Coordinates of C-alpha atoms in Angstrom, one line a residue:
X1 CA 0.0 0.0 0.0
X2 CA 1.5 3.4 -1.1
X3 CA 2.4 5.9 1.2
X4 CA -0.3 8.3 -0.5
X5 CA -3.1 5.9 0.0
X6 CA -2.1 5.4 3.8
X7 CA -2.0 9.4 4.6
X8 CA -5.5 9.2 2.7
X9 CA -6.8 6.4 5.2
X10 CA -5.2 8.3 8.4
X11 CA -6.7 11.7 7.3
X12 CA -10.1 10.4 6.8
X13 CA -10.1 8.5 10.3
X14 CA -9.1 11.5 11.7
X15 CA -11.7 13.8 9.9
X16 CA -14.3 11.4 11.1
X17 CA -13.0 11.7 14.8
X18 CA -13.3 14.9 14.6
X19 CA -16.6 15.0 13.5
X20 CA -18.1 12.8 16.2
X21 CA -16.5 14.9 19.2
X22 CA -17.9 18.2 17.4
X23 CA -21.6 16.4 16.9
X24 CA -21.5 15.8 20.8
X25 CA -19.4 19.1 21.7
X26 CA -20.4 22.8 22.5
X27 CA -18.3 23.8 20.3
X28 CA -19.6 25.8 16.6
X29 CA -22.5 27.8 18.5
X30 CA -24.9 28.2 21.0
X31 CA -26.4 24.9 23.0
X32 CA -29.4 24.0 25.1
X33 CA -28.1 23.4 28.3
X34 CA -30.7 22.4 31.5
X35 CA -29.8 23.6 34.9
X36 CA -31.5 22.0 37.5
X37 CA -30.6 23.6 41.3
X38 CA -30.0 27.2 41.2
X39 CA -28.4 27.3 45.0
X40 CA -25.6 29.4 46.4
X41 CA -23.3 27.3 43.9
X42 CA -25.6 26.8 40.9
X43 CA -26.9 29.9 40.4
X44 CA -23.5 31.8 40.0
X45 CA -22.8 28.6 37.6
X46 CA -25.9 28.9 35.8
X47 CA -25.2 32.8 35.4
X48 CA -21.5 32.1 33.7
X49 CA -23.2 29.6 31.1
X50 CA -25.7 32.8 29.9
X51 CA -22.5 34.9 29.7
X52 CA -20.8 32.2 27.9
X53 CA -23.9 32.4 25.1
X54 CA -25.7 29.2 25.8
X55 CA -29.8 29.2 26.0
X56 CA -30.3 28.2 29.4
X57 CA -33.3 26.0 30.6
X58 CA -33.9 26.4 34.7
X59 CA -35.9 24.5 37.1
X60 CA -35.4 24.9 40.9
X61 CA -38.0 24.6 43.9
X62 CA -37.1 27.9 44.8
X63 CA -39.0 30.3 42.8
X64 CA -36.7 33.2 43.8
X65 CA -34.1 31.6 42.5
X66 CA -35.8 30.9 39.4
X67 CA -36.5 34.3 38.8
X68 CA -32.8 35.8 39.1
X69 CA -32.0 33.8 36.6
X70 CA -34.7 34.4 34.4
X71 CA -34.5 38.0 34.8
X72 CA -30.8 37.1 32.8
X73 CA -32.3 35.3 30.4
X74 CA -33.1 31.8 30.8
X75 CA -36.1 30.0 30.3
X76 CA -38.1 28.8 33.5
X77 CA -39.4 25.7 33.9
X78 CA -42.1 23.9 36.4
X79 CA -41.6 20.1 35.1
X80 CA -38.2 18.4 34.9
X81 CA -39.2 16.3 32.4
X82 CA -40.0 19.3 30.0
X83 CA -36.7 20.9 30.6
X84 CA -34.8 17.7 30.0
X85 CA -36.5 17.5 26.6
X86 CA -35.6 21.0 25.3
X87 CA -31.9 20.5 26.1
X88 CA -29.1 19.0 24.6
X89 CA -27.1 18.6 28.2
X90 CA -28.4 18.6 31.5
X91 CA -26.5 19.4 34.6
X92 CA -27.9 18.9 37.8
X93 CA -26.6 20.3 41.3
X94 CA -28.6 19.4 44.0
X95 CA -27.8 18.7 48.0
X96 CA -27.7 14.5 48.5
X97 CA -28.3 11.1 47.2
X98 CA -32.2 11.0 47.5
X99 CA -32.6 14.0 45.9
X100 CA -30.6 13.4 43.3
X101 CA -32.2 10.2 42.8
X102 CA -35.6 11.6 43.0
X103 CA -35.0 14.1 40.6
X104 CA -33.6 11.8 37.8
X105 CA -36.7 9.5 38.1
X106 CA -39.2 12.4 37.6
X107 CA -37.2 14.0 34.9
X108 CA -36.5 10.8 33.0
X109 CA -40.4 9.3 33.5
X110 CA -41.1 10.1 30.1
X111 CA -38.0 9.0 28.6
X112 CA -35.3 11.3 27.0
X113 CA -33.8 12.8 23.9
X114 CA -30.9 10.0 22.7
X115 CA -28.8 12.8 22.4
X116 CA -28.7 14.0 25.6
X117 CA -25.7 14.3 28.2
X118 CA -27.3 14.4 31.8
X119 CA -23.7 16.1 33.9
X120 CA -24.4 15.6 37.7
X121 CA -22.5 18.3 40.1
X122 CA -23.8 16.9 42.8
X123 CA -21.5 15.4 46.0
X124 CA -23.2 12.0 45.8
X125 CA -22.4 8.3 46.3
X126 CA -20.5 6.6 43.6
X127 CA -22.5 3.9 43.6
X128 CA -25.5 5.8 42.9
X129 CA -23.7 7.6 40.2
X130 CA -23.0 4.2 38.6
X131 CA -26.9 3.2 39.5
X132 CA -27.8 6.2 37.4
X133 CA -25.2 6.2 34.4
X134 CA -26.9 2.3 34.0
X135 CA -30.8 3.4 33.7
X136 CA -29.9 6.7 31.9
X137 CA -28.2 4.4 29.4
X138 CA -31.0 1.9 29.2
X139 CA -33.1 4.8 28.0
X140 CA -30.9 5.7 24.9
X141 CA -29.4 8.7 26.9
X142 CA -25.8 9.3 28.4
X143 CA -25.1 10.0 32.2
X144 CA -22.0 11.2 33.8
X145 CA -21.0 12.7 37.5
X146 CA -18.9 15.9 37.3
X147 CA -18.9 16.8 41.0
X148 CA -16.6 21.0 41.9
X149 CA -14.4 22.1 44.3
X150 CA -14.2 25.6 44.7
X151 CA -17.0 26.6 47.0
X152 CA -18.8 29.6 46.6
X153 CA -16.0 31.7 45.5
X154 CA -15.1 29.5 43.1
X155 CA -18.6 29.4 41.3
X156 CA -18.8 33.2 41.6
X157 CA -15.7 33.7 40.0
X158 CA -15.8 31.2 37.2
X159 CA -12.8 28.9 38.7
X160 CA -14.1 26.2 39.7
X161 CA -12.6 22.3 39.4
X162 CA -14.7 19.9 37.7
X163 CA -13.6 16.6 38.2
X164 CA -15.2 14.4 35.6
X165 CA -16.1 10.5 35.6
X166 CA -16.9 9.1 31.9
X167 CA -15.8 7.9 28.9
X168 CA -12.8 9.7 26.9
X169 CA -15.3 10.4 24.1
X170 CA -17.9 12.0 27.0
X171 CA -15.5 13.9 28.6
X172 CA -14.6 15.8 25.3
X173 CA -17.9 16.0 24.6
X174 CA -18.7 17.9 28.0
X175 CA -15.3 19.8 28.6
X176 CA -16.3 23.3 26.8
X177 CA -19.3 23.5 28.4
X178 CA -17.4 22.7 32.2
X179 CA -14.6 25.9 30.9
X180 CA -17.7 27.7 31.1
X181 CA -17.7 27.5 35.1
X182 CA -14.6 26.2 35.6
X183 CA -10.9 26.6 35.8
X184 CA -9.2 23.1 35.9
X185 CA -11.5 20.1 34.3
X186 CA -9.6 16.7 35.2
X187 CA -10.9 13.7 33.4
X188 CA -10.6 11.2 36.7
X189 CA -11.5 8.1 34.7
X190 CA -15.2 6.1 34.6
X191 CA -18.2 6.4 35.7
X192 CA -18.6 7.4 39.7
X193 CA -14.2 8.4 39.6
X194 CA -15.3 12.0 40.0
X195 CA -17.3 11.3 43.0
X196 CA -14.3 9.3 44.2
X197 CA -12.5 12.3 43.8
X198 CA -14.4 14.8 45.2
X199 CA -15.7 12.6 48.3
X200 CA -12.0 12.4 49.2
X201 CA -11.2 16.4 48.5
X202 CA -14.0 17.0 51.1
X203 CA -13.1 15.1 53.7
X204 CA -9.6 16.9 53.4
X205 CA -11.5 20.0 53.6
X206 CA -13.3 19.3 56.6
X207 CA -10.6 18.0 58.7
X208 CA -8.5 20.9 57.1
X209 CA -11.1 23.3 58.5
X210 CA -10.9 22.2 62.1
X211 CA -7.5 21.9 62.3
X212 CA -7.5 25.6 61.2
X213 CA -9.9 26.9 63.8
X214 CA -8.2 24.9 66.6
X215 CA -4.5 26.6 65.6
X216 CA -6.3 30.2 65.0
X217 CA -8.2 29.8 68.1
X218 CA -5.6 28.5 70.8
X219 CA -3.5 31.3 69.1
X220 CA -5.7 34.1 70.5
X221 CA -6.5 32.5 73.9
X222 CA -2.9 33.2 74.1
X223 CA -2.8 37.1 73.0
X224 CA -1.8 36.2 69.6
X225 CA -3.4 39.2 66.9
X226 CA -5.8 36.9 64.3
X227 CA -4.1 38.3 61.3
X228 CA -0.8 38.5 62.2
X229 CA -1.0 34.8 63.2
X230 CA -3.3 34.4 59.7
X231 CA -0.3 35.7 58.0
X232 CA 2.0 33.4 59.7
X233 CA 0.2 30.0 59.0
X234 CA -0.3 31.4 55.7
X235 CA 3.8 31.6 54.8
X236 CA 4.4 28.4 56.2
X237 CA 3.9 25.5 56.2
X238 CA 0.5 25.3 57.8
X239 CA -1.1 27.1 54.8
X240 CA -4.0 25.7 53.5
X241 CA -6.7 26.3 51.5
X242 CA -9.0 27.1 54.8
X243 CA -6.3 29.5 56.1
X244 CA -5.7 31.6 53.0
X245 CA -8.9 32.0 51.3
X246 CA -11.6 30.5 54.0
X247 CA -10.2 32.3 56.8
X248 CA -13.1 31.2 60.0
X249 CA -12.1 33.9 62.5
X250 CA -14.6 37.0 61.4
X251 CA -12.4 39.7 60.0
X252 CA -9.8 37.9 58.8
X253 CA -10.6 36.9 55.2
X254 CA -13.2 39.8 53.7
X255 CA -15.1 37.8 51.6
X256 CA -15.0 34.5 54.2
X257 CA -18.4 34.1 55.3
X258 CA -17.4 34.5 59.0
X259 CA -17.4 37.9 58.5
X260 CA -21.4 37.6 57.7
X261 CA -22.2 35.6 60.2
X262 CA -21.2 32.6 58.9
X263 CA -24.1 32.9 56.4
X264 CA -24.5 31.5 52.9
X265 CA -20.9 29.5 51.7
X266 CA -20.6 26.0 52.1
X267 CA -23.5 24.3 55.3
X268 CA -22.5 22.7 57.8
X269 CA -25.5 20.0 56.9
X270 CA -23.6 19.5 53.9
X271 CA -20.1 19.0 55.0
X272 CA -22.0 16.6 57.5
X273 CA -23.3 14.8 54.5
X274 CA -20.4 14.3 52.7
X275 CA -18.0 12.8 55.3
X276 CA -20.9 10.7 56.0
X277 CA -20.1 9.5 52.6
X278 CA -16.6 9.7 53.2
X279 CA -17.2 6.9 56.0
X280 CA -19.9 4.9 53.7
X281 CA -16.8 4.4 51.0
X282 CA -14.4 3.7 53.8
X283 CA -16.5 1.3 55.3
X284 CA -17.1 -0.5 51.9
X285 CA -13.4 -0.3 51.5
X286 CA -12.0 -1.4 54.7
X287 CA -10.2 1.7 54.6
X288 CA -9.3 3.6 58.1
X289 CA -10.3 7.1 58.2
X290 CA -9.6 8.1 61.9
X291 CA -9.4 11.9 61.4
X292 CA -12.2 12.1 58.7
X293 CA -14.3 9.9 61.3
X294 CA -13.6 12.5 63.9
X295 CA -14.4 15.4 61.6
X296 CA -17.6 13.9 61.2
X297 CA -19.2 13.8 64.7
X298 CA -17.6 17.2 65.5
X299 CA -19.9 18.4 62.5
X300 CA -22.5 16.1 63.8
X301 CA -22.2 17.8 66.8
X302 CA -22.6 21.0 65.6
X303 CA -25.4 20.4 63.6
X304 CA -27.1 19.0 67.0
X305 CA -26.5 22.4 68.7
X306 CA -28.6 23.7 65.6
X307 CA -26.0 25.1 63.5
X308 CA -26.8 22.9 60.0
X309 CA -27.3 25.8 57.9
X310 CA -24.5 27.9 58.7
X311 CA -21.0 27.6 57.2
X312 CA -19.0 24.6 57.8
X313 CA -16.3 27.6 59.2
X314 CA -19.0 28.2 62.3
X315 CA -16.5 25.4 63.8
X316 CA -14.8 28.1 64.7
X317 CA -17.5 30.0 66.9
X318 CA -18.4 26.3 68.3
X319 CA -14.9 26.2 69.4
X320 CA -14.4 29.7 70.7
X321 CA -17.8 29.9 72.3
X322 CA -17.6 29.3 75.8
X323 CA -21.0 28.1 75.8
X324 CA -20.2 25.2 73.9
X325 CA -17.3 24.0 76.3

């Protein structure tokens, strides 16, 4: 076979490769794109793929939020199942397993577009992630979990880390639309290896947390200024992600939300929730995860003393609070 013939062959194959990942790509113009759970994270998520130039198809229970959104541009929806029709991908971002679960049922009831990509954001179970991928499959459609880090911040600000569990095909498939929100998209291998991921990050970022308000709060018991401490921890080798940009003492870090009262950011319900899925893998695992089991009953503590919906940071204020001792 002549060298001509062979370069023919190649280019072809590659012309067809090509076209398949555009067919199932964001690239070449505006997409339909579903957003289903406009909270503190998903609405400033939602907001960046309007500005990116995608027509944006919302659903939330919160009508509120449904509105602010709207008032930008998108089109609101009250049935799942109608949004999930109109849109070429779907991302959901919702707060645990059962709703998550819950939601894919209604919106899938009526079956779904074959060419559909259903993108869960969600911190959810990897086993349920590989429930879901299964039935979304069976229907003709694809399913894939793409859980963030970031927080808050992070979804305000566009920067975001995606970290993706699907097929090489599906993750090119997805990744423009992900550089909409995010910063750094990692393809972490199949189906439920995002969840994996993140599951892991979060308990880091618990245990981080209350190692951070411990150090910053024995500090000041002894006469120690916050910031001047903050600044310490912050060029050594204590520094953290908590430390620098999550600060929990109130006036330290001026977008942190201890300075508001520990309002909005990341709940304490939900930090609760996922090292209880932390343990759930572990157990499953036989893997020993004494600090992350710890960080879990001190959040289960504090959501006991009626702190659930403030920010995980409030760990801080438990700690400081003589009340609490």
């Amino acid at each position: 076979m002549s060298l001509r013939v062979l370069y023919a062959q190649q280019s072809l194959l590659n012309a067809l490769s090509q076209t398949l990942v555009r067919s199932m790509s964001t690239q070449g113009g505006s997409k339909n794109i579903g957003f289903i759970g406009l909270g503190n994270m998903g609405n400033h998520m939602a907001s960046h793929l309007i500005k990116a130039g995608h027509k944006l198809h919302v659903f939330d229970i919160s009508k509120p939020a449904v509105e602010s959104l709207a008032a930008k541009g998108a089109t609101a929806y009250t049935k799942t199942t109608e949004l999930a029709k109109n849109s070429d991908f779907v991302i959901t971002m919702l707060p645990n397993n059962d709703i998550v679960n819950a939601s894919y049922e209604e919106m899938t009831s009526d079956g779904v577009n074959k060419n559909t990509i259903f993108i869960d954001s969600s911190t959810i179970d990897p086993n349920l992630v590989k429930s879901l991928q299964k039935r979304i499959s069976a229907k003709g459609a694809r399913f894939i979990d793409a859980p963030v880090s970031g927080g808050v911040p992070g979804a305000e600000q566009g920067t975001l880390t995606f970290m993706v569990g699907a097929t090489d095909e599906e993750y090119n498939a997805v990744k423009s639309i992900l550089e909409c929100m995010g910063k750094r998209i990692t393809h972490c291998g199949t189906y439920g290896m995002g969840q994996a991921a993140k599951i892991c990050n979060n308990m880091m970022l618990g245990i981080s947390m209350i190692g951070v308000a411990e150090a910053m709060n024995l500090a000041i018991r002894q006469g120690l200024n916050p910031h001047t401490f903050a600044e310490i921890i912050n060029s050594s080798t204590g520094r953290c992600w908590a430390s620098e940009l999550y600060n929990p003492v109130p006036g330290v870090t001026p977008t942190a939300p201890a300075n508001r009262d520990y309002a909005g950011g990341f709940s304490t319900d939900l930090i609760t929730k996922d090292l209880g899925l932390a343990s759930g893998v572990a157990t499953s695992s036989n893997t020993p995860i004494p600090m992350g089991a710890m960080a879990h009953q001190i959040y289960r503590t504090l959501k006991s003393q009626g702190l659930g919906s403030k920010d995980f940071s409030v760990v801080y204020d438990f700690m400081k609070n003589e009340k609490y001792n």
